[in-house]
Tab-separated table of C-alpha atoms and ligand atoms in Angstrom:
chain	number	residue	atom	x	y	z
V	1	MET	CA	54.754	71.368	-137.311
V	2	ARG	CA	56.508	69.829	-140.317
V	3	ILE	CA	60.074	70.939	-140.974
V	4	TYR	CA	59.285	70.589	-144.689
V	5	ASP	CA	56.647	73.355	-144.400
V	6	ILE	CA	59.076	75.676	-142.563
V	7	ILE	CA	61.579	75.289	-145.403
V	8	LEU	CA	58.863	75.668	-148.072
V	9	LYS	CA	57.651	78.923	-146.525
V	10	LYS	CA	61.163	80.406	-146.528
V	11	ARG	CA	61.850	79.089	-150.023
V	12	ASN	CA	58.720	80.887	-151.248
V	13	GLY	CA	59.857	84.173	-149.700
V	14	TYR	CA	57.644	84.325	-146.603
V	15	PRO	CA	58.918	84.990	-143.082
V	16	ASN	CA	59.129	82.181	-140.543
V	17	THR	CA	57.441	82.653	-137.181
V	18	LYS	CA	59.308	82.394	-133.906
V	19	GLU	CA	57.635	79.026	-133.231
V	20	GLU	CA	58.846	77.746	-136.598
V	21	LEU	CA	62.399	78.942	-135.941
V	22	GLN	CA	62.257	77.318	-132.529
V	23	ALA	CA	61.099	73.994	-133.975
V	24	LEU	CA	63.827	74.067	-136.619
V	25	ILE	CA	66.791	75.216	-134.509
V	26	GLU	CA	65.937	73.428	-131.273
V	27	GLY	CA	65.239	70.262	-133.265
V	28	TYR	CA	68.590	70.651	-135.008
V	29	VAL	CA	70.512	71.065	-131.743
V	30	LYS	CA	68.783	67.975	-130.283
V	31	GLY	CA	69.656	65.962	-133.387
V	32	ASP	CA	66.005	65.467	-134.434
V	33	VAL	CA	66.295	67.661	-137.551
V	34	PRO	CA	68.960	66.480	-140.011
V	35	ASP	CA	71.721	68.576	-141.589
V	36	TYR	CA	70.158	68.324	-145.057
V	37	GLN	CA	66.940	70.047	-143.983
V	38	VAL	CA	68.737	72.843	-142.152
V	39	SER	CA	71.080	73.244	-145.156
V	40	ALA	CA	68.082	73.703	-147.451
V	41	TRP	CA	66.582	76.260	-145.072
V	42	LEU	CA	69.919	78.138	-144.850
V	43	MET	CA	70.107	78.360	-148.629
V	44	ALA	CA	66.521	79.645	-148.732
V	45	VAL	CA	67.523	82.335	-146.190
V	46	TYR	CA	70.592	83.136	-148.276
V	47	PHE	CA	68.405	83.969	-151.299
V	48	ASN	CA	65.285	85.348	-149.608
V	49	HIS	CA	66.810	86.970	-146.502
V	50	MET	CA	64.966	87.661	-143.240
V	51	THR	CA	62.794	90.405	-141.804
V	52	ALA	CA	64.024	92.356	-138.771
V	53	GLU	CA	61.585	90.398	-136.613
V	54	GLU	CA	62.780	87.040	-137.918
V	55	ARG	CA	66.404	87.968	-137.242
V	56	SER	CA	65.588	88.974	-133.732
V	57	ASP	CA	63.620	85.742	-133.185
V	58	LEU	CA	66.434	83.618	-134.603
V	59	THR	CA	68.897	85.393	-132.301
V	60	GLU	CA	66.687	84.688	-129.310
V	61	VAL	CA	66.318	81.024	-130.180
V	62	MET	CA	70.116	80.651	-130.487
V	63	LEU	CA	70.737	82.707	-127.351
V	64	ASN	CA	68.338	80.500	-125.375
V	65	SER	CA	70.113	77.338	-126.551
V	66	GLY	CA	72.925	77.831	-124.040
V	67	GLU	CA	74.322	79.425	-120.938
V	68	LYS	CA	73.856	83.124	-120.138
V	69	ILE	CA	76.410	85.070	-118.154
V	70	ASP	CA	74.574	87.188	-115.619
V	71	LEU	CA	76.558	90.327	-114.748
V	72	SER	CA	73.839	92.047	-112.724
V	73	HIS	CA	75.624	91.405	-109.410
V	74	LEU	CA	78.791	93.196	-110.612
V	75	LYS	CA	79.499	96.793	-109.671
V	76	GLY	CA	78.982	99.667	-112.127
V	77	VAL	CA	77.712	100.027	-115.666
V	78	LYS	CA	78.789	96.965	-117.647
V	79	VAL	CA	80.091	97.698	-121.148
V	80	ASP	CA	81.032	95.301	-123.916
V	81	LYS	CA	82.526	95.666	-127.366
V	82	HIS	CA	82.581	93.457	-130.430
V	83	SER	CA	84.689	93.697	-133.553
V	84	THR	CA	83.702	91.743	-136.646
V	85	GLY	CA	87.397	90.926	-137.017
V	86	GLY	CA	90.371	92.446	-138.721
V	87	VAL	CA	94.127	92.478	-139.149
V	88	GLY	CA	96.153	94.230	-136.443
V	89	ASP	CA	92.961	94.961	-134.501
V	90	LYS	CA	94.177	95.397	-130.925
V	91	VAL	CA	91.486	97.940	-129.956
V	92	THR	CA	90.231	95.867	-126.997
V	93	LEU	CA	93.684	96.094	-125.361
V	94	VAL	CA	93.615	99.889	-125.568
V	95	LEU	CA	89.906	100.431	-124.990
V	96	GLY	CA	89.404	98.184	-121.951
V	97	PRO	CA	91.873	100.038	-119.690
V	98	ILE	CA	90.588	103.452	-120.845
V	99	ILE	CA	87.006	102.496	-120.049
V	100	ALA	CA	87.813	100.817	-116.724
V	101	SER	CA	89.943	103.800	-115.662
V	102	LEU	CA	86.854	105.974	-116.219
V	103	GLY	CA	84.834	103.892	-113.758
V	104	LEU	CA	82.893	101.742	-116.232
V	105	THR	CA	82.984	97.954	-115.949
V	106	PHE	CA	84.542	96.000	-118.804
V	107	ALA	CA	83.774	92.276	-118.427
V	108	LYS	CA	84.687	90.733	-121.739
V	109	LEU	CA	84.631	87.268	-123.199
V	110	SER	CA	86.863	87.129	-126.262
V	111	GLY	CA	87.761	84.663	-128.951
V	112	ARG	CA	90.889	83.210	-130.464
V	113	GLY	CA	92.003	84.090	-133.975
V	114	LEU	CA	91.235	81.977	-137.008
V	115	GLY	CA	92.486	82.460	-140.565
V	116	HIS	CA	93.799	85.914	-141.412
V	117	THR	CA	92.267	87.652	-138.371
V	118	GLY	CA	93.791	87.659	-134.889
V	119	GLY	CA	92.040	87.092	-131.563
V	120	THR	CA	92.352	89.109	-128.358
V	121	ILE	CA	92.918	85.979	-126.266
V	122	ASP	CA	95.983	84.999	-128.332
V	123	LYS	CA	97.379	88.524	-127.992
V	124	LEU	CA	96.990	88.594	-124.203
V	125	GLU	CA	98.526	85.143	-123.882
V	126	ALA	CA	101.721	86.566	-125.442
V	127	ILE	CA	102.320	88.208	-122.039
V	128	PRO	CA	104.242	85.669	-119.926
V	129	GLY	CA	102.015	84.202	-117.204
V	130	PHE	CA	98.782	85.790	-118.460
V	131	ARG	CA	95.786	83.487	-117.866
V	132	THR	CA	92.679	83.766	-120.047
V	133	SER	CA	91.049	80.599	-118.839
V	134	LEU	CA	89.272	81.789	-115.700
V	135	GLU	CA	86.559	80.166	-113.622
V	136	LYS	CA	83.463	82.362	-113.431
V	137	GLU	CA	84.030	83.283	-109.783
V	138	GLU	CA	87.581	84.460	-110.430
V	139	PHE	CA	86.489	86.372	-113.544
V	140	PHE	CA	83.790	88.207	-111.551
V	141	SER	CA	86.128	88.886	-108.653
V	142	ILE	CA	88.774	90.465	-110.957
V	143	VAL	CA	86.098	92.577	-112.659
V	144	ASN	CA	84.869	93.845	-109.280
V	145	ARG	CA	88.377	94.550	-108.023
V	146	VAL	CA	90.042	95.992	-111.157
V	147	GLY	CA	87.067	97.128	-113.252
V	148	MET	CA	88.052	94.882	-116.139
V	149	ALA	CA	88.791	91.279	-117.061
V	150	VAL	CA	89.099	89.431	-120.367
V	151	ALA	CA	88.572	85.673	-120.544
V	152	GLY	CA	88.139	83.052	-123.251
V	153	GLN	CA	84.602	82.206	-124.350
V	154	THR	CA	83.043	79.302	-122.455
V	155	ALA	CA	81.921	76.321	-124.479
V	156	ASN	CA	78.297	76.729	-123.446
V	157	VAL	CA	77.377	80.120	-124.919
V	158	ALA	CA	74.906	79.774	-127.837
V	159	PRO	CA	75.678	76.154	-128.838
V	160	ALA	CA	73.017	76.414	-131.576
V	161	ASP	CA	75.144	79.060	-133.257
V	162	LYS	CA	78.208	76.843	-133.094
V	163	LYS	CA	76.372	74.005	-134.826
V	164	LEU	CA	74.700	76.276	-137.364
V	165	TYR	CA	77.947	78.113	-138.144
V	166	ALA	CA	79.738	74.840	-138.896
V	167	LEU	CA	76.949	73.948	-141.331
V	168	ARG	CA	76.989	77.416	-142.940
V	169	ASP	CA	80.716	77.035	-143.419
V	170	VAL	CA	80.303	73.960	-145.626
V	171	THR	CA	77.117	75.021	-147.456
V	172	ALA	CA	78.304	78.431	-148.769
V	173	THR	CA	75.835	80.285	-146.544
V	174	VAL	CA	78.158	82.174	-144.194
V	175	ASP	CA	77.923	85.554	-145.906
V	176	GLU	CA	74.256	86.414	-145.448
V	177	ILE	CA	73.697	89.501	-143.324
V	178	SER	CA	70.794	88.193	-141.196
V	179	LEU	CA	72.682	84.977	-140.451
V	180	ILE	CA	75.870	86.860	-139.523
V	181	ALA	CA	73.965	89.414	-137.409
V	182	SER	CA	72.017	86.790	-135.449
V	183	SER	CA	75.144	84.650	-135.004
V	184	ILE	CA	77.187	87.508	-133.534
V	185	MET	CA	74.346	88.945	-131.462
V	186	SER	CA	73.322	85.586	-129.952
V	187	LYS	CA	76.802	85.426	-128.386
V	188	LYS	CA	76.912	89.102	-127.396
V	189	LEU	CA	73.477	89.049	-125.781
V	190	ALA	CA	74.379	85.934	-123.798
V	191	VAL	CA	76.632	88.179	-121.726
V	192	GLY	CA	74.447	90.497	-119.676
V	193	SER	CA	76.200	93.828	-120.288
V	194	ASP	CA	74.191	97.062	-120.168
V	195	ILE	CA	75.964	98.645	-123.131
V	196	ILE	CA	77.362	97.177	-126.340
V	197	VAL	CA	79.461	98.988	-128.949
V	198	LEU	CA	80.033	97.168	-132.226
V	199	ASP	CA	82.990	97.787	-134.518
V	200	VAL	CA	81.930	96.602	-137.961
V	201	LYS	CA	84.941	96.393	-140.240
V	202	THR	CA	84.854	96.951	-143.962
V	203	GLY	CA	87.453	96.462	-146.680
V	204	SER	CA	89.935	93.940	-148.037
V	205	GLY	CA	90.726	92.426	-144.616
V	206	ALA	CA	87.102	92.258	-143.416
V	207	PHE	CA	84.118	89.963	-143.780
V	208	MET	CA	82.166	92.850	-145.279
V	209	LYS	CA	84.098	93.972	-148.350
V	210	THR	CA	81.906	97.005	-149.101
V	211	VAL	CA	80.837	99.912	-146.894
V	212	GLU	CA	77.191	99.315	-147.927
V	213	ASP	CA	77.277	95.724	-146.631
V	214	ALA	CA	79.014	96.823	-143.430
V	215	ARG	CA	76.334	99.478	-142.871
V	216	ALA	CA	73.596	96.908	-143.421
V	217	LEU	CA	75.249	94.482	-140.972
V	218	ALA	CA	75.695	97.241	-138.370
V	219	GLN	CA	72.051	98.246	-138.691
V	220	ALA	CA	70.833	94.652	-138.463
V	221	MET	CA	72.841	94.113	-135.255
V	222	LEU	CA	71.745	97.454	-133.763
V	223	ASP	CA	68.131	96.506	-134.391
V	224	ILE	CA	68.551	93.105	-132.712
V	225	GLY	CA	70.288	94.705	-129.712
V	226	LYS	CA	67.553	97.312	-129.280
V	227	ARG	CA	64.788	94.714	-129.576
V	228	HIS	CA	66.538	92.902	-126.719
V	229	GLY	CA	66.555	96.010	-124.541
V	230	ARG	CA	70.264	96.867	-124.732
V	231	LYS	CA	71.871	100.280	-125.137
V	232	ILE	CA	73.845	99.747	-128.298
V	233	SER	CA	75.955	101.733	-130.718
V	234	ALA	CA	78.091	100.856	-133.740
V	235	VAL	CA	80.944	102.214	-135.813
V	236	VAL	CA	81.790	101.151	-139.343
V	237	SER	CA	85.568	101.310	-139.626
V	238	ASP	CA	88.171	100.729	-142.306
V	239	MET	CA	89.965	97.410	-142.786
V	240	ASN	CA	91.492	98.105	-146.197
V	241	GLN	CA	94.863	97.951	-144.472
V	242	PRO	CA	95.972	96.699	-141.045
V	243	LEU	CA	95.040	98.835	-138.043
V	244	GLY	CA	98.149	100.428	-136.548
V	245	THR	CA	101.477	99.022	-137.697
V	246	MET	CA	101.911	95.709	-135.858
V	247	VAL	CA	100.386	92.360	-136.837
V	248	GLY	CA	101.278	89.444	-134.557
V	249	ASN	CA	100.547	88.745	-130.918
V	250	ALA	CA	103.467	90.064	-128.807
V	251	LEU	CA	104.028	92.862	-131.337
V	252	GLU	CA	100.409	93.962	-130.968
V	253	VAL	CA	100.611	93.946	-127.163
V	254	LYS	CA	103.668	96.190	-127.423
V	255	GLU	CA	101.830	98.556	-129.770
V	256	ALA	CA	98.788	98.680	-127.480
V	257	ILE	CA	101.064	99.616	-124.548
V	258	GLU	CA	102.704	102.346	-126.647
V	259	THR	CA	99.225	103.659	-127.488
V	260	LEU	CA	98.252	103.720	-123.808
V	261	LYS	CA	101.464	105.720	-123.229
V	262	GLY	CA	100.219	108.219	-125.832
V	263	ASN	CA	102.817	107.188	-128.427
V	264	GLY	CA	100.832	104.760	-130.563
V	265	PRO	CA	99.760	104.986	-134.197
V	266	ALA	CA	97.123	107.654	-134.868
V	267	ASP	CA	94.542	105.289	-136.419
V	268	LEU	CA	94.602	102.854	-133.477
V	269	PHE	CA	94.253	105.667	-130.959
V	270	GLU	CA	91.500	107.364	-132.966
V	271	LEU	CA	89.338	104.253	-133.304
V	272	SER	CA	89.795	103.326	-129.632
V	273	ARG	CA	88.929	106.904	-128.649
V	274	VAL	CA	85.740	106.991	-130.738
V	275	ILE	CA	84.509	103.660	-129.334
V	276	ALA	CA	85.380	104.711	-125.774
V	277	GLU	CA	83.446	107.959	-126.253
V	278	ARG	CA	80.372	106.067	-127.445
V	279	MET	CA	80.547	103.938	-124.295
V	280	VAL	CA	80.866	106.969	-122.028
V	281	LEU	CA	77.932	108.644	-123.795
V	282	LEU	CA	75.685	105.572	-123.615
V	283	ALA	CA	76.555	105.170	-119.930
V	284	GLY	CA	75.248	108.701	-119.409
V	285	ILE	CA	78.276	109.858	-117.417
V	286	ALA	CA	79.165	112.746	-119.741
V	287	ASP	CA	77.991	114.696	-122.758
V	288	SER	CA	79.798	114.510	-126.053
V	289	ALA	CA	82.420	117.250	-125.412
V	290	GLU	CA	83.137	115.950	-121.889
V	291	ALA	CA	83.391	112.363	-123.146
V	292	LYS	CA	86.120	113.394	-125.574
V	293	SER	CA	88.205	115.142	-122.930
V	294	MET	CA	87.657	112.338	-120.384
V	295	VAL	CA	88.990	109.732	-122.799
V	296	HIS	CA	91.909	111.947	-123.780
V	297	GLU	CA	92.767	112.577	-120.164
V	298	ALA	CA	92.577	108.857	-119.297
V	299	VAL	CA	95.409	108.211	-121.751
V	300	PHE	CA	97.566	111.290	-121.340
V	301	SER	CA	97.439	111.309	-117.525
V	302	GLY	CA	98.688	107.686	-117.447
V	303	LYS	CA	95.485	106.473	-115.708
V	304	ALA	CA	94.607	103.979	-118.447
V	305	LEU	CA	98.156	102.582	-118.528
V	306	LYS	CA	98.049	102.070	-114.765
V	307	LYS	CA	94.746	100.225	-115.204
V	308	PHE	CA	96.321	98.008	-117.860
V	309	ALA	CA	99.117	97.106	-115.408
V	310	GLU	CA	96.555	96.207	-112.704
V	311	PHE	CA	94.620	94.092	-115.192
V	312	VAL	CA	97.733	92.223	-116.387
V	313	GLN	CA	98.798	91.518	-112.812
V	314	ALA	CA	95.313	90.384	-111.749
V	315	GLN	CA	95.256	87.796	-114.565
V	316	GLY	CA	98.703	86.449	-113.693
V	317	GLY	CA	100.735	88.336	-116.311
V	318	ASP	CA	104.083	89.984	-115.694
V	319	PRO	CA	103.336	93.690	-115.031
V	320	LYS	CA	106.935	94.583	-115.997
V	321	VAL	CA	105.598	94.304	-119.565
V	322	ILE	CA	104.454	97.922	-119.201
V	323	GLU	CA	107.875	99.394	-118.456
V	324	GLU	CA	110.026	96.895	-120.322
V	325	PRO	CA	107.952	95.276	-123.092
V	326	GLU	CA	111.123	94.479	-125.044
V	327	SER	CA	112.604	92.342	-122.284
V	328	VAL	CA	109.356	90.703	-121.108
V	329	LEU	CA	107.594	89.810	-124.376
V	330	PRO	CA	108.818	86.872	-126.483
V	331	LYS	CA	111.108	87.885	-129.360
V	332	SER	CA	111.622	86.196	-132.714
V	333	ARG	CA	115.019	84.854	-133.777
V	334	TYR	CA	115.073	86.793	-137.084
V	335	GLU	CA	114.082	90.307	-138.084
V	336	PHE	CA	114.254	91.218	-141.793
V	337	GLU	CA	113.305	94.389	-143.638
V	338	VAL	CA	111.218	94.008	-146.790
V	339	ARG	CA	112.269	96.566	-149.377
V	340	CYS	CA	110.149	98.349	-151.951
V	341	PRO	CA	110.619	96.997	-155.494
V	342	THR	CA	109.693	100.334	-157.104
V	343	GLU	CA	109.115	104.005	-156.331
V	344	GLY	CA	105.841	105.902	-156.066
V	345	TYR	CA	102.901	105.803	-153.682
V	346	VAL	CA	101.271	102.904	-151.856
V	347	LYS	CA	97.989	102.541	-153.761
V	348	ASN	CA	96.567	99.542	-151.989
V	349	ILE	CA	97.378	96.986	-149.309
V	350	ASP	CA	95.395	93.775	-149.286
V	351	ALA	CA	94.878	93.476	-145.528
V	352	GLN	CA	93.720	89.882	-145.813
V	353	GLU	CA	97.030	88.956	-147.500
V	354	ILE	CA	98.980	90.688	-144.721
V	355	GLY	CA	96.964	88.640	-142.218
V	356	ILE	CA	97.748	85.474	-144.168
V	357	SER	CA	101.486	86.371	-144.244
V	358	ALA	CA	101.407	86.724	-140.455
V	359	MET	CA	99.544	83.411	-140.207
V	360	ILE	CA	102.219	81.708	-142.338
V	361	LEU	CA	104.867	82.975	-139.899
V	362	GLY	CA	102.901	81.336	-137.062
V	363	ALA	CA	101.045	84.356	-135.645
V	364	GLY	CA	97.646	82.893	-136.607
V	365	ARG	CA	95.850	79.614	-137.155
V	366	GLU	CA	94.886	77.994	-140.403
V	367	LYS	CA	92.962	75.308	-138.512
V	368	LYS	CA	91.300	75.622	-135.106
V	369	ASP	CA	93.899	73.505	-133.289
V	370	ASP	CA	97.053	75.049	-134.810
V	371	HIS	CA	99.717	76.229	-132.393
V	372	ILE	CA	100.428	80.000	-132.129
V	373	ASP	CA	103.921	81.488	-132.041
V	374	PRO	CA	103.513	84.713	-130.018
V	375	SER	CA	106.823	86.248	-131.090
V	376	VAL	CA	106.395	86.421	-134.869
V	377	GLY	CA	104.611	88.880	-137.110
V	378	ILE	CA	104.886	91.912	-139.320
V	379	LYS	CA	105.477	95.608	-138.810
V	380	VAL	CA	103.826	97.571	-141.595
V	381	LEU	CA	106.017	100.617	-142.211
V	382	LYS	CA	104.235	102.034	-145.247
V	383	LYS	CA	100.488	102.440	-145.505
V	384	ILE	CA	98.078	103.541	-148.230
V	385	GLY	CA	98.950	107.023	-149.530
V	386	ASP	CA	102.568	106.962	-148.284
V	387	ARG	CA	105.383	107.942	-150.636
V	388	VAL	CA	108.045	105.224	-151.127
V	389	GLU	CA	111.435	105.142	-152.794
V	390	LYS	CA	112.859	102.091	-154.533
V	391	GLY	CA	114.750	99.968	-151.972
V	392	GLU	CA	113.161	101.700	-148.988
V	393	PRO	CA	111.819	99.326	-146.275
V	394	ILE	CA	108.034	98.951	-146.448
V	395	ALA	CA	107.719	96.336	-143.690
V	396	VAL	CA	109.675	94.287	-141.177
V	397	ILE	CA	109.114	90.551	-140.854
V	398	TYR	CA	109.718	88.908	-137.455
V	399	ALA	CA	110.266	85.172	-138.011
V	400	ASN	CA	111.568	82.036	-136.353
V	401	ASP	CA	111.802	79.927	-139.496
V	402	LEU	CA	113.560	80.942	-142.723
V	403	ASP	CA	111.296	78.958	-145.001
V	404	LYS	CA	108.187	80.540	-143.479
V	405	TYR	CA	109.879	83.938	-143.771
V	406	GLU	CA	110.374	83.455	-147.541
V	407	ARG	CA	106.731	82.442	-148.041
V	408	ALA	CA	105.448	85.302	-145.881
V	409	LYS	CA	107.634	87.825	-147.706
V	410	GLU	CA	106.284	86.697	-151.079
V	411	ARG	CA	102.658	87.109	-149.881
V	412	LEU	CA	103.456	90.456	-148.283
V	413	LEU	CA	104.956	91.866	-151.487
V	414	GLU	CA	101.901	90.653	-153.400
V	415	ALA	CA	99.660	92.449	-150.906
V	416	TYR	CA	101.188	95.824	-151.802
V	417	GLU	CA	100.163	97.759	-154.902
V	418	PHE	CA	102.115	100.846	-155.940
V	419	SER	CA	101.253	103.736	-158.244
V	420	SER	CA	103.110	106.704	-159.671
V	421	ILE	CA	100.024	108.808	-158.923
V	422	GLU	CA	99.502	110.217	-155.461
V	423	THR	CA	96.825	108.211	-153.594
V	424	LEU	CA	94.482	109.447	-150.872
V	425	LYS	CA	94.583	107.768	-147.472
V	426	PRO	CA	91.344	105.845	-146.800
V	427	LYS	CA	88.890	107.175	-144.271
V	428	LEU	CA	89.217	105.416	-140.884
V	429	ILE	CA	85.606	105.689	-139.708
V	430	TYR	CA	82.745	105.618	-142.190
V	431	GLU	CA	79.806	105.710	-139.787
V	432	VAL	CA	79.068	106.157	-136.118
V	433	TYR	CA	75.566	105.011	-135.180
S	1	URA	N1	81.360	85.913	-136.801
S	1	URA	C1	80.390	85.225	-136.158
S	1	URA	O1	80.437	85.047	-134.954
S	1	URA	N2	79.379	84.740	-136.887
S	1	URA	C2	79.264	84.913	-138.221
S	1	URA	O2	78.323	84.462	-138.813
S	1	URA	C3	80.289	85.634	-138.870
S	1	URA	C4	81.323	86.126	-138.126
């Protein structure tokens, strides 16, 4: 099979067969197919897209390029969640303990943050002592004992995706729905969970800027999951402004704990609740009305918070973080209010810019190897639709460096748009599939 013919077929708008995708991708991973041929094929996919079958085949080829994490020997129904990435997205920290306290098994491999979006692993590592680098045996043993564990992704899951993603990044072919869907799903399917719930973000801080694109991505991933025999569900949720109020690692852990105590921001609780309910429903342990009250009860009885404490302790973290987050979590040297330059209503917040402001402070990485400062970040006091007076604080910046503070403040003020006309709050959840 000639690689030239595989590219030609895609260029002319015809689907590639599984054998062709295998020859191309496996050859690329081995080093037999050069970058320039795969680049040409990627660009052909960018313009001509893929059929549902092709996407599923591409996912399988990438999935089979690396290690698979077999969870079948673990107790209970194994559930997993994936977010396409956002600003202030600490849902995993709230959801995991809720789900595990309800008897489901949450064995999750998570990533680190890059660019304007944060990563769950960085957030957890803000807790003193917390270990995210676990050997498989220890990971499994914590899951069996506690009902949940979260560890960093191993290097061996879907290596074909890693290589392909790096090439997409430099050939302007990242933002094609089939390529994104197969990239995400090859990594999700490598972990053998029974149930997957996807949180596809849409808006200024998300990959998918429009709801239509987010719907299409959700449907593409649902289709791949179903073709691979998984129980799978998806929500399309808003990322036109940060989720909750805190952006930054220790700050987000604190907010997740507040939410598990029943005192968190309404949007964070609502999204975590909806995803948890989908998991309970797919697991078949309750109907829709029961699922809602089970999730509610898990939080308001304190069961989920207790589970979070067990989880933190099992992974080496200081469990005092639950009772005394202020004294346990790292704190920044400076704390400055950012005041509103005008009066009116918050019309818009560019979530990506808020994420970049937090990254400038040190809460995120510009490059893969950048060092994270767990103590810094932003508290968003005013969100879209809120009334503001001139001089009123709209945010708090937590910083360790005055120069970075000035740069972050400038970006933050640019992220806000005000209007004299009252503005509606955006919807939080656009779709539940
Ligand atoms: N995240 C991924 O893992 N892959 C993509 O292609 C885009 C976002």
